[in-house]
Coordinates of N, CA and C in Angstrom, one line a residue:
M1 N -50.6 45.0 -69.6 CA -51.7 45.9 -69.6 C -52.7 45.6 -68.5
A2 N -53.1 46.7 -67.8 CA -54.0 46.5 -66.7 C -55.4 46.1 -67.2
D3 N -56.0 45.3 -66.4 CA -57.4 44.8 -66.7 C -58.4 45.9 -66.4
T4 N -58.9 46.5 -67.5 CA -59.9 47.6 -67.3 C -61.3 47.1 -67.0
S5 N -61.5 45.8 -67.1 CA -62.9 45.3 -67.0 C -63.3 45.3 -65.5
K6 N -62.3 45.3 -64.6 CA -62.6 45.3 -63.2 C -62.7 46.7 -62.7
Q7 N -63.9 47.2 -62.4 CA -64.1 48.6 -61.9 C -64.5 48.5 -60.4
K8 N -64.2 49.6 -59.7 CA -64.5 49.7 -58.3 C -66.0 49.8 -58.1
V9 N -66.6 49.0 -57.3 CA -68.0 49.0 -57.1 C -68.3 49.9 -55.9
I10 N -69.2 50.9 -56.0 CA -69.6 51.8 -54.9 C -70.9 51.3 -54.4
K11 N -70.9 51.0 -53.1 CA -72.1 50.5 -52.4 C -73.1 51.6 -52.2
L12 N -74.3 51.4 -52.6 CA -75.4 52.4 -52.5 C -76.1 52.3 -51.2
V13 N -76.4 53.4 -50.5 CA -77.1 53.4 -49.2 C -78.5 53.6 -49.5
P14 N -79.4 52.8 -48.9 CA -80.9 53.0 -49.2 C -81.3 54.4 -48.7
E15 N -82.3 54.9 -49.4 CA -82.8 56.3 -49.1 C -83.4 56.4 -47.7
N16 N -84.1 55.4 -47.3 CA -84.7 55.5 -46.0 C -83.7 55.5 -44.9
L17 N -82.5 54.9 -45.1 CA -81.4 54.9 -44.1 C -80.8 56.3 -44.1
L18 N -80.7 56.9 -45.2 CA -80.1 58.3 -45.3 C -81.0 59.2 -44.5
K19 N -82.3 59.1 -44.7 CA -83.3 60.0 -44.0 C -83.2 59.8 -42.5
K20 N -83.0 58.5 -42.1 CA -82.9 58.2 -40.6 C -81.6 58.9 -40.1
R21 N -80.5 58.8 -40.8 CA -79.3 59.4 -40.4 C -79.4 60.9 -40.3
K22 N -80.0 61.5 -41.3 CA -80.2 62.9 -41.3 C -81.1 63.4 -40.1
A23 N -82.2 62.7 -39.8 CA -83.0 63.0 -38.7 C -82.3 62.8 -37.4
Y24 N -81.5 61.8 -37.2 CA -80.7 61.5 -36.0 C -79.7 62.6 -35.8
Q25 N -79.0 63.0 -36.8 CA -78.1 64.1 -36.7 C -78.7 65.4 -36.3
A26 N -79.9 65.7 -36.8 CA -80.6 66.9 -36.4 C -81.0 66.9 -35.0
V27 N -81.5 65.7 -34.5 CA -81.9 65.6 -33.1 C -80.6 65.8 -32.2
K28 N -79.5 65.2 -32.6 CA -78.3 65.3 -31.7 C -77.8 66.7 -31.7
A29 N -77.9 67.4 -32.9 CA -77.5 68.8 -32.9 C -78.4 69.7 -32.0
T30 N -79.7 69.4 -32.0 CA -80.6 70.2 -31.1 C -80.3 69.9 -29.7
Q31 N -80.1 68.7 -29.3 CA -79.8 68.3 -28.0 C -78.5 69.0 -27.5
A32 N -77.5 69.0 -28.4 CA -76.2 69.7 -28.0 C -76.4 71.2 -27.8
K33 N -77.2 71.8 -28.7 CA -77.5 73.2 -28.5 C -78.2 73.5 -27.2
L34 N -79.2 72.7 -26.9 CA -79.9 72.9 -25.6 C -79.0 72.7 -24.4
A35 N -78.2 71.7 -24.5 CA -77.2 71.4 -23.4 C -76.3 72.6 -23.2
L36 N -75.8 73.2 -24.3 CA -74.9 74.3 -24.2 C -75.6 75.5 -23.6
L37 N -76.9 75.7 -23.9 CA -77.7 76.8 -23.4 C -77.9 76.6 -21.9
E38 N -78.2 75.4 -21.4 CA -78.4 75.1 -20.0 C -77.1 75.3 -19.3
K39 N -76.0 74.9 -19.9 CA -74.7 75.1 -19.2 C -74.3 76.6 -19.0
R40 N -74.7 77.4 -20.0 CA -74.5 78.8 -19.9 C -75.3 79.4 -18.8
K41 N -76.6 78.9 -18.6 CA -77.5 79.4 -17.6 C -76.9 79.1 -16.2
V42 N -76.3 77.9 -16.1 CA -75.7 77.5 -14.8 C -74.5 78.4 -14.5
Q43 N -73.7 78.7 -15.5 CA -72.6 79.5 -15.3 C -73.0 80.9 -14.9
R44 N -74.1 81.4 -15.4 CA -74.6 82.7 -15.0 C -75.3 82.7 -13.6
G45 N -75.4 81.6 -13.0 CA -76.0 81.6 -11.7 C -77.4 81.2 -11.7
Q46 N -78.0 80.8 -12.8 CA -79.4 80.4 -12.9 C -79.4 78.9 -12.6
S47 N -80.2 78.4 -11.7 CA -80.3 77.0 -11.4 C -81.2 76.3 -12.4
L48 N -80.9 75.0 -12.6 CA -81.7 74.2 -13.5 C -83.0 73.8 -12.8
K49 N -84.1 73.8 -13.6 CA -85.4 73.4 -13.1 C -85.7 71.9 -13.6
F50 N -85.8 71.0 -12.6 CA -86.1 69.7 -12.9 C -87.6 69.4 -12.6
R51 N -88.3 68.6 -13.4 CA -89.7 68.3 -13.2 C -89.7 66.8 -12.9
R52 N -90.3 66.4 -11.8 CA -90.4 65.0 -11.5 C -91.6 64.3 -12.2
L53 N -91.5 63.0 -12.2 CA -92.5 62.2 -12.9 C -93.9 62.4 -12.2
E54 N -93.9 62.6 -10.8 CA -95.1 62.8 -10.1 C -95.8 64.0 -10.6
E55 N -95.1 65.1 -10.9 CA -95.7 66.3 -11.4 C -96.4 66.1 -12.7
F56 N -95.8 65.3 -13.6 CA -96.5 65.0 -14.9 C -97.7 64.2 -14.7
Q57 N -97.7 63.2 -13.8 CA -98.8 62.4 -13.5 C -100.0 63.3 -12.8
R58 N -99.6 64.2 -11.9 CA -100.6 65.0 -11.3 C -101.3 65.9 -12.3
N59 N -100.5 66.5 -13.2 CA -101.0 67.4 -14.3 C -101.9 66.6 -15.2
S60 N -101.5 65.4 -15.5 CA -102.3 64.6 -16.4 C -103.7 64.2 -15.8
K61 N -103.7 63.9 -14.5 CA -104.9 63.6 -13.8 C -105.8 64.9 -13.8
S62 N -105.3 66.0 -13.5 CA -106.1 67.3 -13.5 C -106.7 67.5 -14.9
R63 N -105.9 67.3 -15.9 CA -106.5 67.6 -17.3 C -107.6 66.6 -17.6
L64 N -107.4 65.3 -17.3 CA -108.4 64.3 -17.5 C -109.7 64.6 -16.7
R65 N -109.5 65.0 -15.5 CA -110.6 65.3 -14.6 C -111.4 66.5 -15.2
D66 N -110.7 67.5 -15.7 CA -111.4 68.7 -16.3 C -112.2 68.3 -17.5
D67 N -111.5 67.5 -18.3 CA -112.2 67.0 -19.6 C -113.5 66.3 -19.3
A68 N -113.4 65.3 -18.3 CA -114.6 64.6 -17.9 C -115.7 65.5 -17.4
R69 N -115.3 66.4 -16.5 CA -116.3 67.4 -16.0 C -117.0 68.2 -17.1
L70 N -116.2 68.7 -18.0 CA -116.7 69.5 -19.1 C -117.7 68.7 -20.0
R71 N -117.3 67.4 -20.2 CA -118.2 66.5 -21.1 C -119.5 66.3 -20.4
R72 N -119.5 66.1 -19.0 CA -120.7 65.9 -18.3 C -121.6 67.1 -18.3
A73 N -120.9 68.3 -18.2 CA -121.6 69.6 -18.2 C -122.3 69.8 -19.6
E74 N -121.7 69.4 -20.7 CA -122.3 69.5 -22.0 C -123.5 68.7 -22.2
Q75 N -123.6 67.5 -21.5 CA -124.8 66.7 -21.6 C -125.9 67.1 -20.8
R76 N -125.7 67.9 -19.8 CA -126.8 68.4 -19.0 C -127.5 69.6 -19.6
P77 N -128.7 69.9 -19.2 CA -129.4 71.1 -19.8 C -128.7 72.3 -19.2
P78 N -128.7 73.4 -20.0 CA -128.0 74.6 -19.6 C -128.6 75.2 -18.3
P79 N -127.8 75.7 -17.4 CA -128.4 76.2 -16.1 C -129.2 77.5 -16.4
P80 N -130.2 77.8 -15.6 CA -131.0 79.0 -15.8 C -130.1 80.3 -15.5
L81 N -130.5 81.4 -16.1 CA -129.8 82.6 -15.8 C -130.2 83.1 -14.5
P82 N -129.4 83.9 -13.8 CA -129.7 84.5 -12.5 C -130.9 85.5 -12.7
P83 N -131.6 85.9 -11.6 CA -132.6 86.9 -11.8 C -132.2 88.1 -12.5
A84 N -133.1 88.8 -13.1 CA -132.7 90.0 -13.9 C -132.1 91.1 -13.0
K85 N -132.4 91.1 -11.7 CA -131.7 92.2 -10.9 C -130.3 92.0 -10.7
N86 N -129.8 90.7 -10.9 CA -128.3 90.5 -10.8 C -127.7 90.6 -12.1
T87 N -127.1 91.8 -12.4 CA -126.5 92.1 -13.6 C -124.9 92.1 -13.5
L88 N -124.4 91.9 -12.3 CA -123.0 91.9 -12.1 C -122.6 90.8 -11.2
A89 N -121.4 90.2 -11.5 CA -120.8 89.1 -10.7 C -119.4 89.5 -10.4
F90 N -118.9 89.0 -9.3 CA -117.5 89.2 -9.0 C -116.9 87.8 -8.8
A91 N -115.8 87.6 -9.5 CA -115.1 86.3 -9.5 C -113.7 86.4 -8.9
V92 N -113.3 85.4 -8.1 CA -112.0 85.4 -7.5 C -111.4 84.0 -7.7
R93 N -110.2 84.0 -8.2 CA -109.5 82.7 -8.4 C -109.0 82.2 -7.1
I94 N -109.3 80.9 -6.8 CA -108.9 80.4 -5.5 C -108.0 79.2 -5.5
R95 N -107.6 78.8 -6.7 CA -106.8 77.6 -6.8 C -105.7 77.8 -7.9
M96 N -104.6 77.0 -7.8 CA -103.6 77.0 -8.9 C -104.2 76.3 -10.1
I97 N -103.7 76.6 -11.3 CA -104.2 76.0 -12.5 C -103.1 75.3 -13.3
K98 N -102.1 74.8 -12.5 CA -101.0 74.0 -13.2 C -101.6 72.7 -13.6
G99 N -101.4 72.4 -14.9 CA -101.9 71.1 -15.5 C -103.3 71.0 -15.8
V100 N -104.1 72.1 -15.8 CA -105.5 72.1 -16.1 C -105.8 71.9 -17.6
S101 N -107.0 71.7 -18.0 CA -107.4 71.6 -19.3 C -107.1 73.0 -20.1
P102 N -106.7 72.9 -21.3 CA -106.5 74.1 -22.1 C -107.7 75.0 -22.2
K103 N -108.9 74.5 -22.2 CA -110.1 75.3 -22.3 C -110.3 76.0 -21.0
V104 N -110.0 75.4 -19.8 CA -110.1 76.1 -18.5 C -109.1 77.2 -18.4
R105 N -107.9 76.9 -18.9 CA -106.8 77.9 -18.8 C -107.2 79.2 -19.7
K106 N -107.8 78.9 -20.8 CA -108.1 80.0 -21.7 C -109.2 80.9 -21.1
V107 N -110.2 80.2 -20.5 CA -111.3 81.0 -19.9 C -110.8 81.8 -18.7
I108 N -109.9 81.3 -17.9 CA -109.3 82.0 -16.8 C -108.5 83.2 -17.3
Q109 N -107.8 83.1 -18.4 CA -107.1 84.2 -19.0 C -108.1 85.3 -19.5
M110 N -109.2 84.8 -20.1 CA -110.2 85.8 -20.6 C -110.8 86.6 -19.5
L111 N -111.0 85.9 -18.3 CA -111.5 86.6 -17.2 C -110.5 87.5 -16.4
R112 N -109.3 87.5 -16.9 CA -108.2 88.3 -16.3 C -107.9 87.8 -14.9
L113 N -107.9 86.5 -14.6 CA -107.6 86.0 -13.3 C -106.3 85.2 -13.4
R114 N -105.2 85.9 -13.8 CA -104.0 85.3 -14.0 C -103.2 84.9 -12.8
K115 N -103.5 85.5 -11.6 CA -102.9 85.2 -10.4 C -103.9 84.7 -9.4
I116 N -103.4 83.9 -8.5 CA -104.3 83.3 -7.4 C -104.7 84.4 -6.5
F117 N -106.0 84.4 -6.1 CA -106.6 85.4 -5.3 C -106.8 86.7 -6.0
S118 N -106.7 86.8 -7.3 CA -107.0 88.0 -8.1 C -108.5 87.9 -8.4
G119 N -109.1 89.1 -8.5 CA -110.5 89.2 -8.8 C -110.9 90.1 -9.9
A120 N -112.1 89.9 -10.5 CA -112.5 90.7 -11.6 C -114.1 90.8 -11.6
F121 N -114.6 91.9 -12.1 CA -116.1 92.0 -12.2 C -116.5 91.4 -13.6
V122 N -117.6 90.8 -13.6 CA -118.1 90.1 -14.8 C -119.5 90.5 -15.1
K123 N -119.8 91.0 -16.3 CA -121.2 91.3 -16.6 C -122.0 90.1 -16.9
I124 N -123.2 89.9 -16.3 CA -123.9 88.7 -16.4 C -124.6 88.6 -17.8
S125 N -124.3 87.4 -18.4 CA -125.0 87.1 -19.7 C -124.9 85.6 -19.8
R126 N -125.5 85.0 -20.8 CA -125.5 83.6 -21.0 C -124.1 83.1 -21.2
T127 N -123.3 83.8 -22.0 CA -121.9 83.5 -22.3 C -121.1 83.5 -21.0
S128 N -121.2 84.6 -20.3 CA -120.3 84.8 -19.1 C -120.7 83.7 -18.0
V129 N -122.0 83.4 -17.9 CA -122.4 82.4 -16.9 C -121.8 81.0 -17.3
N130 N -121.8 80.7 -18.6 CA -121.2 79.4 -19.0 C -119.7 79.4 -18.8
M131 N -119.0 80.6 -19.0 CA -117.6 80.7 -18.7 C -117.3 80.5 -17.2
L132 N -118.1 81.0 -16.3 CA -117.9 80.9 -14.9 C -118.2 79.4 -14.5
R133 N -119.2 78.8 -15.1 CA -119.4 77.4 -14.8 C -118.2 76.5 -15.2
T134 N -117.6 76.9 -16.3 CA -116.5 76.1 -16.8 C -115.3 76.1 -15.8
V135 N -115.1 77.2 -15.1 CA -113.9 77.3 -14.2 C -114.3 77.3 -12.8
E136 N -115.5 76.7 -12.5 CA -116.0 76.7 -11.1 C -115.1 76.1 -10.1
P137 N -114.4 75.0 -10.4 CA -113.5 74.4 -9.4 C -112.3 75.3 -9.0
Y138 N -112.0 76.3 -9.9 CA -110.8 77.1 -9.6 C -111.2 78.5 -9.3
V139 N -112.5 78.9 -9.5 CA -112.9 80.3 -9.3 C -114.2 80.3 -8.5
A140 N -114.2 81.1 -7.5 CA -115.4 81.4 -6.7 C -116.1 82.7 -7.2
W141 N -117.4 82.7 -7.3 CA -118.0 83.9 -7.8 C -119.4 84.1 -7.2
G142 N -119.9 85.3 -7.2 CA -121.1 85.7 -6.6 C -121.6 87.0 -7.0
F143 N -122.7 87.5 -6.4 CA -123.3 88.8 -6.9 C -123.0 89.8 -5.8
P144 N -122.2 90.8 -6.0 CA -121.8 91.8 -5.0 C -122.9 92.9 -4.9
N145 N -123.0 93.5 -3.8 CA -123.9 94.7 -3.7 C -123.1 96.0 -3.9
L146 N -123.8 97.1 -3.9 CA -123.2 98.4 -4.1 C -122.1 98.7 -3.1
K147 N -122.3 98.4 -1.9 CA -121.3 98.6 -0.9 C -120.0 97.8 -1.1
S148 N -120.1 96.6 -1.5 CA -119.0 95.8 -1.8 C -118.2 96.3 -3.0
V149 N -118.9 96.7 -4.0 CA -118.3 97.2 -5.2 C -117.5 98.4 -4.9
R150 N -118.1 99.3 -4.1 CA -117.4 100.6 -3.8 C -116.2 100.3 -3.0
E151 N -116.3 99.4 -2.0 CA -115.1 99.1 -1.2 C -114.0 98.5 -2.0
L152 N -114.3 97.6 -2.9 CA -113.3 96.9 -3.7 C -112.6 98.0 -4.6
I153 N -113.3 98.8 -5.2 CA -112.7 99.8 -6.1 C -111.9 100.8 -5.3
L154 N -112.4 101.3 -4.2 CA -111.7 102.3 -3.4 C -110.4 101.7 -2.8
K155 N -110.4 100.5 -2.3 CA -109.3 99.9 -1.6 C -108.3 99.3 -2.6
R156 N -108.8 98.7 -3.7 CA -107.9 97.9 -4.5 C -107.9 98.3 -6.0
G157 N -108.7 99.3 -6.4 CA -108.7 99.7 -7.8 C -107.5 100.5 -8.2
Q158 N -107.0 100.2 -9.4 CA -105.9 100.9 -10.0 C -106.2 101.1 -11.5
L159 N -105.9 102.3 -11.9 CA -106.1 102.7 -13.3 C -104.9 102.3 -14.2
K160 N -105.1 101.7 -15.3 CA -104.1 101.3 -16.2 C -103.8 102.3 -17.2
M161 N -102.6 103.0 -17.2 CA -102.3 104.0 -18.1 C -100.8 103.9 -18.5
N162 N -100.6 103.7 -19.9 CA -99.2 103.6 -20.4 C -98.4 102.5 -19.7
K163 N -99.0 101.4 -19.6 CA -98.4 100.2 -19.0 C -98.0 100.4 -17.5
R164 N -98.7 101.3 -16.9 CA -98.5 101.6 -15.5 C -99.8 101.5 -14.8
R165 N -99.8 101.3 -13.5 CA -101.0 101.2 -12.7 C -101.0 102.4 -11.6
I166 N -102.0 103.2 -11.7 CA -102.1 104.4 -10.9 C -103.3 104.2 -9.9
P167 N -103.1 104.4 -8.6 CA -104.3 104.3 -7.7 C -105.4 105.3 -8.0
L168 N -106.6 104.9 -7.8 CA -107.7 105.7 -8.1 C -108.0 106.8 -7.0
T169 N -107.1 107.8 -7.0 CA -107.2 108.8 -5.9 C -107.4 110.2 -6.5
D170 N -107.3 110.3 -7.8 CA -107.5 111.7 -8.4 C -108.5 111.6 -9.5
N171 N -109.6 112.4 -9.3 CA -110.7 112.5 -10.3 C -110.2 113.0 -11.7
T172 N -109.1 113.9 -11.6 CA -108.6 114.5 -12.8 C -108.1 113.4 -13.8
V173 N -107.3 112.5 -13.2 CA -106.8 111.4 -14.0 C -107.9 110.5 -14.6
I174 N -108.9 110.3 -13.8 CA -110.1 109.5 -14.3 C -110.8 110.1 -15.4
E175 N -110.9 111.5 -15.3 CA -111.6 112.2 -16.4 C -110.8 112.2 -17.7
Q176 N -109.5 112.3 -17.5 CA -108.6 112.3 -18.7 C -108.6 111.0 -19.4
H177 N -108.7 109.9 -18.6 CA -108.6 108.6 -19.2 C -110.0 108.0 -19.6
L178 N -111.0 108.4 -18.9 CA -112.4 107.8 -19.2 C -113.4 108.8 -19.5
G179 N -113.0 110.1 -19.7 CA -114.0 111.1 -19.9 C -114.8 110.9 -21.2
Q180 N -114.2 110.2 -22.2 CA -114.9 110.0 -23.4 C -116.1 109.1 -23.3
Y181 N -116.1 108.3 -22.1 CA -117.3 107.5 -21.9 C -118.3 108.1 -20.9
G182 N -118.1 109.4 -20.6 CA -119.0 110.1 -19.7 C -118.6 109.9 -18.2
I183 N -117.4 109.4 -17.9 CA -117.0 109.1 -16.5 C -116.0 110.1 -16.2
I184 N -116.3 111.0 -15.2 CA -115.4 112.1 -14.8 C -114.9 112.0 -13.4
C185 N -115.5 111.1 -12.6 CA -115.1 111.0 -11.2 C -115.2 109.5 -10.7
L186 N -114.7 109.3 -9.5 CA -114.7 107.9 -9.0 C -116.1 107.3 -8.8
E187 N -117.1 108.2 -8.4 CA -118.5 107.7 -8.3 C -119.1 107.3 -9.6
D188 N -118.7 108.0 -10.7 CA -119.2 107.6 -12.0 C -118.7 106.2 -12.4
L189 N -117.4 106.0 -12.0 CA -116.8 104.7 -12.3 C -117.5 103.6 -11.5
I190 N -117.7 103.8 -10.3 CA -118.4 102.8 -9.4 C -119.8 102.5 -10.0
H191 N -120.5 103.6 -10.4 CA -121.9 103.4 -10.9 C -121.9 102.6 -12.2
E192 N -120.9 102.9 -13.1 CA -120.9 102.2 -14.4 C -120.6 100.7 -14.2
I193 N -119.7 100.4 -13.2 CA -119.4 99.0 -12.9 C -120.6 98.3 -12.3
Y194 N -121.2 98.9 -11.3 CA -122.2 98.2 -10.6 C -123.5 98.0 -11.4
S195 N -123.8 99.0 -12.3 CA -125.0 98.9 -13.1 C -124.7 98.2 -14.4
A196 N -123.4 97.8 -14.7 CA -123.1 97.1 -15.9 C -123.7 97.8 -17.1
G197 N -123.3 99.1 -17.2 CA -123.8 99.9 -18.3 C -123.3 99.6 -19.6
K198 N -123.6 100.5 -20.6 CA -123.2 100.2 -22.0 C -121.7 100.3 -22.2
N199 N -121.0 101.1 -21.3 CA -119.5 101.2 -21.4 C -118.8 100.3 -20.5
F200 N -119.5 99.3 -19.9 CA -118.9 98.4 -18.9 C -117.6 97.7 -19.4
K201 N -117.7 97.2 -20.7 CA -116.5 96.5 -21.2 C -115.3 97.3 -21.3
M202 N -115.4 98.6 -21.8 CA -114.3 99.4 -22.0 C -113.7 99.9 -20.6
V203 N -114.7 100.2 -19.7 CA -114.3 100.7 -18.4 C -113.6 99.6 -17.6
N204 N -114.1 98.4 -17.7 CA -113.6 97.2 -17.0 C -112.2 96.9 -17.4
R205 N -111.9 97.2 -18.7 CA -110.5 97.0 -19.2 C -109.5 98.0 -18.8
S206 N -110.1 99.2 -18.4 CA -109.2 100.3 -18.1 C -108.6 100.3 -16.7
Y207 N -109.1 99.5 -15.8 CA -108.6 99.4 -14.5 C -108.4 98.0 -14.0
A208 N -107.7 97.8 -13.0 CA -107.5 96.5 -12.4 C -107.6 96.5 -10.9
L209 N -107.9 95.4 -10.3 CA -108.0 95.3 -8.9 C -106.7 94.6 -8.3
Q210 N -106.0 95.3 -7.4 CA -104.8 94.8 -6.9 C -105.1 93.5 -6.0
S211 N -104.3 92.5 -6.3 CA -104.6 91.2 -5.6 C -103.8 91.2 -4.3

């Protein structure tokens, strides 16, 4: 008769070891999936983009420099507002923003300066001046006169309609798009921008300056 007292002993694996195995398997599966996607890109003719260590170091230095500059600016007294006659500013992005502080990147996006050498009109207020001070190393700004505003809009102004950009050459199109704000021609548009009137925000969103 067989000895039934001897039973097979099953070794138990600790729970923390099981968790580690499961996490390791998930990481390996993700890596394999990414490798397959990159392989498919290469097969389709898309080249792989490698980032060197120097680029990470450069981006880290830029971010730390921005953070230190913003901390120093917070400790200083707020700058005085420009004279009351200056109600409009024009900002131009002059530098790349790769690796900058997230706060600086967000302000540049709010100013609609997504490309280098792109420009935008800004209505002067305490908030807008602080935003311009935040991005000063990357953006140049000043106070344009009426002649400069007219030339910028005439030469580079484009009306945004249905995800398209139309040159500002037809007053009929301007009236159809901005007539609800009392703007029926190009001169009305220029006057509204230069005077920073009550409809400045809506009008400023309705057109773009070609970079």
